[in-house]
Coordinates of C-alpha atoms in Angstrom, one line a residue:
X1141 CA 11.7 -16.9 -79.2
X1142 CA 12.8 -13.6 -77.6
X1143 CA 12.8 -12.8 -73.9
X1144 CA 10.1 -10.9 -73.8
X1145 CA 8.2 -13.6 -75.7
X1146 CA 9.6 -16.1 -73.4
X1147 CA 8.4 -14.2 -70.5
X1148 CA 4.6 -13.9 -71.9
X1149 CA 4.4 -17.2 -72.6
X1150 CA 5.4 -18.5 -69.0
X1151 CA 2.9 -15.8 -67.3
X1152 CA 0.4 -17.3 -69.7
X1153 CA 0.7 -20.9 -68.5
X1154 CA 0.9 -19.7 -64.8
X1155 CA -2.2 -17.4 -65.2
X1156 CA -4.0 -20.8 -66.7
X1157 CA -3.1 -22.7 -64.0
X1158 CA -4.4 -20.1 -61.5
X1159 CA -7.8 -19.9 -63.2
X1160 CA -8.0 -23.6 -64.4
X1161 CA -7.8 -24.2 -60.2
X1162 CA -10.5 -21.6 -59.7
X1163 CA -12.9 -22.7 -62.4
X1164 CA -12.5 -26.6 -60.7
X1165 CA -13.4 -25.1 -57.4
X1166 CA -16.7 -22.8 -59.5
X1167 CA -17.6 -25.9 -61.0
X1168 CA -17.2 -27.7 -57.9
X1169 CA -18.7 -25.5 -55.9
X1170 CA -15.9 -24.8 -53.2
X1171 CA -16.1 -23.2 -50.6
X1172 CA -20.0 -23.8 -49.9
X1173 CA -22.0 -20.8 -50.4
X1174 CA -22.6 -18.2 -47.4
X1175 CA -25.7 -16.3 -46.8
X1176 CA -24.1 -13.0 -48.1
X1177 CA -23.8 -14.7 -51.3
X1178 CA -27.1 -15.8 -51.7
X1179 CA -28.6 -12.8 -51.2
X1180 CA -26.3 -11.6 -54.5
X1181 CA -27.8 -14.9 -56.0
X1182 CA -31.5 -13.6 -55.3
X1183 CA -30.4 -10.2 -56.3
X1184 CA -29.4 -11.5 -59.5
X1185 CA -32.1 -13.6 -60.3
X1186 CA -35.1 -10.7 -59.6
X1187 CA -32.8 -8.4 -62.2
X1188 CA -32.9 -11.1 -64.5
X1189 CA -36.8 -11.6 -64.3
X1190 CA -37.1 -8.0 -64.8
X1191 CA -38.7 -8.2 -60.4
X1192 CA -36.1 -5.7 -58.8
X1193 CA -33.4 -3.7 -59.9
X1194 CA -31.4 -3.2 -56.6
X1195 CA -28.8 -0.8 -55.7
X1196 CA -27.3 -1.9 -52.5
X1197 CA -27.0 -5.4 -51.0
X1198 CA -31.2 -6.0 -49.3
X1199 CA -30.6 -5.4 -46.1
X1200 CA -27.7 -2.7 -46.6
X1201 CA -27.2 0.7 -47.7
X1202 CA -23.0 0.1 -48.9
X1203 CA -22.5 -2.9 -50.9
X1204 CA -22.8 -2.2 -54.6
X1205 CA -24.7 -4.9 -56.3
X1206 CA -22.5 -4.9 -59.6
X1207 CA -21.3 -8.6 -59.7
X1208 CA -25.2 -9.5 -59.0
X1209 CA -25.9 -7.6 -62.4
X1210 CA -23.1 -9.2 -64.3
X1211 CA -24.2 -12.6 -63.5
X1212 CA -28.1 -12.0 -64.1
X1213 CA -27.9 -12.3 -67.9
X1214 CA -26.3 -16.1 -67.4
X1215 CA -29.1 -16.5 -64.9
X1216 CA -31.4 -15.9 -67.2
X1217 CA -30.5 -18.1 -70.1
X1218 CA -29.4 -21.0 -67.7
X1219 CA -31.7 -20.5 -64.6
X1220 CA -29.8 -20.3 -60.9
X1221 CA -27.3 -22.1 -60.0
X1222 CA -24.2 -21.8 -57.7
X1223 CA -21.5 -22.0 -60.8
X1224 CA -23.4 -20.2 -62.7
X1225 CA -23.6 -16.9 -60.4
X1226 CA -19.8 -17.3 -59.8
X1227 CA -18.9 -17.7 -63.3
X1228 CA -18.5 -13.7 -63.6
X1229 CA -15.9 -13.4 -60.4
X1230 CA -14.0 -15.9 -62.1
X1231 CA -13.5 -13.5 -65.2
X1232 CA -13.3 -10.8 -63.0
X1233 CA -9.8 -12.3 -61.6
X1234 CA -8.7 -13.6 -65.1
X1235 CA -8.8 -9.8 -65.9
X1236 CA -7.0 -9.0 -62.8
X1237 CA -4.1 -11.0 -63.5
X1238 CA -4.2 -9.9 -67.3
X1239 CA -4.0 -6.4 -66.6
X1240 CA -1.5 -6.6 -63.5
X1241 CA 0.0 -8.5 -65.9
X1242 CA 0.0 -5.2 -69.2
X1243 CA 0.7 -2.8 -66.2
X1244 CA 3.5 -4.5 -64.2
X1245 CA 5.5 -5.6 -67.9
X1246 CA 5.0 -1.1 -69.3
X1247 CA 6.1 -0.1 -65.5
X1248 CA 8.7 -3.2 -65.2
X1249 CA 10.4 -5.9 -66.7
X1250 CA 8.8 -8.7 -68.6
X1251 CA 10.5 -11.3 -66.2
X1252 CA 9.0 -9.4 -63.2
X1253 CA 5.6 -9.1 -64.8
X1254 CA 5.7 -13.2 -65.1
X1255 CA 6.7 -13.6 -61.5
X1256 CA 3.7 -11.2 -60.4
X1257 CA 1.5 -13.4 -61.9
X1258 CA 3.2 -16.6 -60.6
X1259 CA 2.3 -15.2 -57.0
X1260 CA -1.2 -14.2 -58.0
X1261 CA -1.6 -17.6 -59.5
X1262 CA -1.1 -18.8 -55.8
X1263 CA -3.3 -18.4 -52.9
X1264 CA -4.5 -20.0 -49.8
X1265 CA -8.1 -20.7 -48.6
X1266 CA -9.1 -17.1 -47.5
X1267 CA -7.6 -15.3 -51.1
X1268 CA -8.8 -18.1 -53.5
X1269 CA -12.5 -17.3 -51.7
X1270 CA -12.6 -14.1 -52.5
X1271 CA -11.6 -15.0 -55.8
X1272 CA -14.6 -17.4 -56.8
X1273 CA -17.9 -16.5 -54.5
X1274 CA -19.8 -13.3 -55.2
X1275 CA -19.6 -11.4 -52.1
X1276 CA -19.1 -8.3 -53.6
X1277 CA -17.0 -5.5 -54.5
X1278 CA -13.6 -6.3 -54.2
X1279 CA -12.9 -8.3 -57.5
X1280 CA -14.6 -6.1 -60.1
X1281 CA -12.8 -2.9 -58.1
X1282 CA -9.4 -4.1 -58.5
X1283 CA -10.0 -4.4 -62.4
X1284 CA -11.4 -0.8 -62.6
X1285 CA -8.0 0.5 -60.4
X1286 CA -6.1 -1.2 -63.1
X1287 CA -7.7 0.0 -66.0
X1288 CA -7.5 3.4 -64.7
X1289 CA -4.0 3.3 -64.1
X1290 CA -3.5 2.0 -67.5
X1291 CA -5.4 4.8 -68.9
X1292 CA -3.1 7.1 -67.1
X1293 CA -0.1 5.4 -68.4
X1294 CA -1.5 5.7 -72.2
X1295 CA -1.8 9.6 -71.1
X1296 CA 1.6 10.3 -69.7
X1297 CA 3.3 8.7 -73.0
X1298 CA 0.6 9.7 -75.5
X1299 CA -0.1 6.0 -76.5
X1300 CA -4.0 7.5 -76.3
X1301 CA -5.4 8.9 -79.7
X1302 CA -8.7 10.1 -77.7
X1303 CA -7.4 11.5 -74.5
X1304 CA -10.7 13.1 -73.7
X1305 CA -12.8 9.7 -74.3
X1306 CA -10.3 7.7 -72.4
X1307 CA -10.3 10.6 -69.2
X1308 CA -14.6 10.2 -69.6
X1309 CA -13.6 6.6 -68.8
X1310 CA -11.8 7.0 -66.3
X1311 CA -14.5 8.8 -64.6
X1312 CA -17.0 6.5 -65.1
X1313 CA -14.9 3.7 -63.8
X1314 CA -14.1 5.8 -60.5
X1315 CA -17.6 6.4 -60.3
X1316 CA -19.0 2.8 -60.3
X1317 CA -15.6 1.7 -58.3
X1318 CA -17.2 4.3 -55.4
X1319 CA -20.4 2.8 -55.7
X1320 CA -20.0 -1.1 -55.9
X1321 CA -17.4 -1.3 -52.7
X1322 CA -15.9 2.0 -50.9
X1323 CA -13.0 0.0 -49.6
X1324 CA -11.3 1.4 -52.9
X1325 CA -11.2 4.8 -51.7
X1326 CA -7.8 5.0 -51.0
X1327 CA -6.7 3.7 -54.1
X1328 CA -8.9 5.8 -56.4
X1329 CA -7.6 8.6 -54.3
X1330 CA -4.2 7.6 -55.8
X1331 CA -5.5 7.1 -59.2
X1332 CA -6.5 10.5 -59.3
X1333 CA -3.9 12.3 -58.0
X1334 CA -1.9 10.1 -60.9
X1335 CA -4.3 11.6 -63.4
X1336 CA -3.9 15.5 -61.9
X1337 CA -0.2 14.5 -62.4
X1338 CA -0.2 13.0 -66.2
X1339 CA -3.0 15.6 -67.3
X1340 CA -2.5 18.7 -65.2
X1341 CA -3.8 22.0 -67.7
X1342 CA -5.9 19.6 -69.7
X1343 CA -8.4 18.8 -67.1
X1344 CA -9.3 22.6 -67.0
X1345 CA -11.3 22.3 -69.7
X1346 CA -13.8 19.5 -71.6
X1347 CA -11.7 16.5 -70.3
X1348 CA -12.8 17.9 -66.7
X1349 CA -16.0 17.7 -67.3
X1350 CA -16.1 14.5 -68.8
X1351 CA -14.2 13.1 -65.9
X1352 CA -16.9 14.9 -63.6
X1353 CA -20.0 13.9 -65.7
X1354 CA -18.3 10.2 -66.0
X1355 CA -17.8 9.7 -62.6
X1356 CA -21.7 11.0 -61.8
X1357 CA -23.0 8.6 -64.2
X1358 CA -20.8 5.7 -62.2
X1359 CA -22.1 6.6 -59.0
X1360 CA -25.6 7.8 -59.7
X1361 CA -27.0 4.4 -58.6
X1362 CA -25.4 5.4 -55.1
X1363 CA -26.5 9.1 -55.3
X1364 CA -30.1 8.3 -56.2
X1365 CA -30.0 5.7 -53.3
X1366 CA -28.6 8.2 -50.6
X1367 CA -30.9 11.0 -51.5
X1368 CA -34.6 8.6 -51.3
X1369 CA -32.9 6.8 -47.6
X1370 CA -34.3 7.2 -44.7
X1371 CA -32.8 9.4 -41.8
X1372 CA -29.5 6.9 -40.8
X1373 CA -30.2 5.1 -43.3
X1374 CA -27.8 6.2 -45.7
X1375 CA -24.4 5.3 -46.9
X1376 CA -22.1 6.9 -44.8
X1377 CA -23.7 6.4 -41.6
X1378 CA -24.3 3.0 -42.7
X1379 CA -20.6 2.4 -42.7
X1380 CA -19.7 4.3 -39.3
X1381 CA -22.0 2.1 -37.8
X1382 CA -21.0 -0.9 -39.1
X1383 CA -16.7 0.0 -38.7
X1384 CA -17.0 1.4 -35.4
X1385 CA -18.4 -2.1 -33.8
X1386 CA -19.5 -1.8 -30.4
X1387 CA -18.1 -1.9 -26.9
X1388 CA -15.0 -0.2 -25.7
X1389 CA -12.7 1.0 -28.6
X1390 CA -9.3 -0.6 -28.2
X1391 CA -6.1 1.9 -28.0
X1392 CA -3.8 2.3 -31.3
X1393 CA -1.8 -0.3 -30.1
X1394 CA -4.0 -3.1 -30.6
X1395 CA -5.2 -1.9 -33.4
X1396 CA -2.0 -1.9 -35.4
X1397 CA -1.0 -5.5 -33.9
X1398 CA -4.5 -6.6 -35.1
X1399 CA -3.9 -5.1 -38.5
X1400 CA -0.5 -5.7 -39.0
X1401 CA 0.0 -9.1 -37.1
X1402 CA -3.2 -10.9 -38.6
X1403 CA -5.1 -8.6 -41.4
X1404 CA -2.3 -8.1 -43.9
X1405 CA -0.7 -12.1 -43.3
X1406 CA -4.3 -13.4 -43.4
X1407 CA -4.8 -11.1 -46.9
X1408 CA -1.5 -12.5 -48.1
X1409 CA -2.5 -15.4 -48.0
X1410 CA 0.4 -16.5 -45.4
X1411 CA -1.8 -18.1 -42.8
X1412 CA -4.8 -20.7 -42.3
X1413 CA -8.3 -19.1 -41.9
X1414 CA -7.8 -20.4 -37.9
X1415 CA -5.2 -17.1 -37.5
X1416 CA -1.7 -16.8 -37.6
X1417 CA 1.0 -18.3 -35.6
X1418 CA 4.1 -16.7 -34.3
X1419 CA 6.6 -17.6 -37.5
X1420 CA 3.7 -16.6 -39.9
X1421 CA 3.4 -12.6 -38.4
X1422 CA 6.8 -11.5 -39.9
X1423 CA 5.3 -10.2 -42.8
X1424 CA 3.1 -8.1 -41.5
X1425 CA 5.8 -6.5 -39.8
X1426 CA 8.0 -6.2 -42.9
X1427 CA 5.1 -4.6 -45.2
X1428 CA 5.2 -1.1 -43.9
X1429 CA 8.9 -1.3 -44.2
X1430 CA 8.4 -2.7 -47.9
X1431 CA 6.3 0.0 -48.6
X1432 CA 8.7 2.5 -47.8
X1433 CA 11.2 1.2 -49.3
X1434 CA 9.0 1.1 -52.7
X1435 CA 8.6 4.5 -51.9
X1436 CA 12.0 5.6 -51.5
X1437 CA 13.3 3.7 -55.1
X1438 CA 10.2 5.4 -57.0
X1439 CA 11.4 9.1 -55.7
X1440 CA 14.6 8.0 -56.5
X1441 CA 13.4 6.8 -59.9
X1442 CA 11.6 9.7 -60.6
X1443 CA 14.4 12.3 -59.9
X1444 CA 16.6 10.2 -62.4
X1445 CA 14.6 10.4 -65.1
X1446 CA 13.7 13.4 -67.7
X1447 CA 10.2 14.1 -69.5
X1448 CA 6.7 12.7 -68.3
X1449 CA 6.9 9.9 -70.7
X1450 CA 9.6 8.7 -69.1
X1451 CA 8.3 9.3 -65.0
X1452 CA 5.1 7.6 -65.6
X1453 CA 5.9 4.7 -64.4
X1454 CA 7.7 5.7 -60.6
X1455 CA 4.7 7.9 -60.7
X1456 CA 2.5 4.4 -60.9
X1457 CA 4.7 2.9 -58.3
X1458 CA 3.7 5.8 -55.8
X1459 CA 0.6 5.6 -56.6
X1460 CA 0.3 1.7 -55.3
X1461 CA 2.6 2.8 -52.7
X1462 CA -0.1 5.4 -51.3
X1463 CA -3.0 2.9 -52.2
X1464 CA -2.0 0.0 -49.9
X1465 CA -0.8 2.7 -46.6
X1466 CA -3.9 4.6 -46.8
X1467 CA -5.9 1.3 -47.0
X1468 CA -4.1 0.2 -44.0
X1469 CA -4.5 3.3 -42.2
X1470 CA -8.5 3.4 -43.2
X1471 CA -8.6 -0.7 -41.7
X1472 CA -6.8 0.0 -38.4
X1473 CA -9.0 3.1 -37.9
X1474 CA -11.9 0.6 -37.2
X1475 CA -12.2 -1.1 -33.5
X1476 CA -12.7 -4.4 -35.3
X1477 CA -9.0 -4.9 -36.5
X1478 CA -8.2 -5.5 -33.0
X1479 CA -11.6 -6.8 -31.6
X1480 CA -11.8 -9.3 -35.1
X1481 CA -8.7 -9.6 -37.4
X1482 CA -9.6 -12.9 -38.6
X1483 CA -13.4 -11.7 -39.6
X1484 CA -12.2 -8.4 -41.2
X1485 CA -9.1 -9.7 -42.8
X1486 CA -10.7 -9.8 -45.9
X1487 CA -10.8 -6.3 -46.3
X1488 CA -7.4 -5.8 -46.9
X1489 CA -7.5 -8.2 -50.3
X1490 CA -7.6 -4.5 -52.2
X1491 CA -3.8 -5.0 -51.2
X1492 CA -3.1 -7.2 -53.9
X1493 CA -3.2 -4.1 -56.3
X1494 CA 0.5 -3.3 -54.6
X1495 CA 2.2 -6.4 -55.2
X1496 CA 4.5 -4.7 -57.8
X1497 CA 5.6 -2.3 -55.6
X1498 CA 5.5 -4.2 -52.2

């Protein structure tokens, strides 16, 4: 058995043990159910009686309702049931590792594909939760950021016999990113300027409009939703309202320690949901240093090598790199990552996409 081999095969058994964990806890029905995730269950059982098709979370005007729709079919055969509606997150994150997995081994090494996965595999209370209960948007937007990264890599090194088809996807995968959680902003913002960078002249043309009319069909469900809403009732004043808390905003300083200190070692999965202690906070220091570090070796990387085949992948890097610092600019922008870092931790998860290059 070559390396390479050898190296697939122990990401394999770790990824198992990862998700034979997780489907325990779906089976077992840990962590107990919250009432965010029973509205998703009522969501999903209405689609699958054909009773309401909704758009946004009831009661909300910026939570995509994708994982509700993926589960509704298994509703529908089996009836409702807690497992049952979390059955689909469960894939969602055994597709996350499998792709992290394809991308980390094309931009990597095999061996540090394998111990990607190994850390993936792991997770404390707060991560593994976010893993198994639909509360939507963050596991199903991970797995588009990966495809689409993919599908940029395939570009850049001509692995893709239908480059227009694949940039269609792309697209379509932004758009219904957009609409089914907009913390991904930052990171489709990266994914794009990754695609401007592998395609350049082609998208002046029909692989431009298919990414435009891809991306419409994604978010048309958010579109259509937006344009019938009342006055302040729509998406984006939605979400100023609901990320500018209320009170007295708290100066940059406390912000940062909130989102530094707390949000990205609670995110991490360093600390108990009760907070972070003193010895646990280090990290959240060290990750804007990691990051531009991993920015630093990918310019570096990229000046080194010749031909866009072969800068793909420091491209990739950068484009995590940007993902996770405008993610944690967009978190400490909001009053609550000082007022409530252990509430809005959670946010931050979309950080696991940057694991490679952290």
């Amino acid at each position: 058995m070559g390396v390479r081999d050898r190296a697939a095969l122990v990401a394999l058994l770790l990824g198992l043990a990862g998700i034979g964990y997780r489907l325990f806890l779906v089976l077992e029905t840990v962590p107990v159910a919250n009432s965010d995730e029973a509205t998703f269950g009522l969501a999903a059982w209405h689609i699958a009686q054909g009773r309401e098709f909704p758009v946004f979370l009831y009661g909300q005007h910026y939570m995509g309702m994708l994982q509700s729709y993926l589960a509704a079919p298994l509703i529908a055969v089996t009836g409702p049931s807690w497992p049952v509606l979390r059955l689909p997150v469960l894939v969602l994150y055994a597709l996350f590792l499998w792709l992290m997995h394809r991308l980390t081994r094309r931009i990597g090494s095999p061996w540090f594909a394998t111990l990607v996965v190994g850390l993936l595999a792991l997770g404390s209370e707060r991560v593994v939760r976010d893993q198994v209960t639909t509360v939507g948007g963050r596991p199903e937007v991970k797995v588009a950021v990966l495809v689409m990264l993919l599908v940029v890599l395939g570009l850049a090194q001509r692995t893709v016999r239908r480059r227009w088809l694949a940039v269609g996807g792309f697209g379509l995968l932004a758009g219904l990113a957009l609409w089914s959680d907009w913390l991904i902003v930052p990171y489709l913002a990266a994914a794009g300027l990754a695609l401007v960078w592998a395609l350049r002249r082609e998208l002046v043309g029909l692989a431009g409009l298919l990414l435009v009319a891809g991306f419409t069909v994604g978010v048309a469900p958010m579109i259509y939703d937006n344009l019938v809403a009342p006055p302040g009732k729509d998406s984006l004043s939605v979400l100023r309202s609901v990320s500018g808390g209320s009170g007295a905003h708290p100066p940059w300083a406390q912000r940062w320690a909130g989102g530094l200190l707390e949000g990205v070692p609670l995110a991490s999965g360093l600390c108990p949901l009760t907070g972070c202690e003193r010895g646990q906070e280090w990290f959240g220091l060290l990750y804007p240093v990691l990051l531009v570090v991993a920015a630093v070796l990918a310019v570096r990387a990229y000046r080194r090598a010749s031909g866009r085949s072969a800068r793909v992948g420091p491209v990739l890097h950068l484009a995590l790199v940007v993902g996770a610092a405008l993610t944690l600019l967009s978190y400490v922008r909001s009053p609550l990552a000082a007022t409530d870092p252990l509430g809005n931790a959670r946010y931050l998860s979309v950080l696991q996409l940057s694991l490679p290059a952290v």
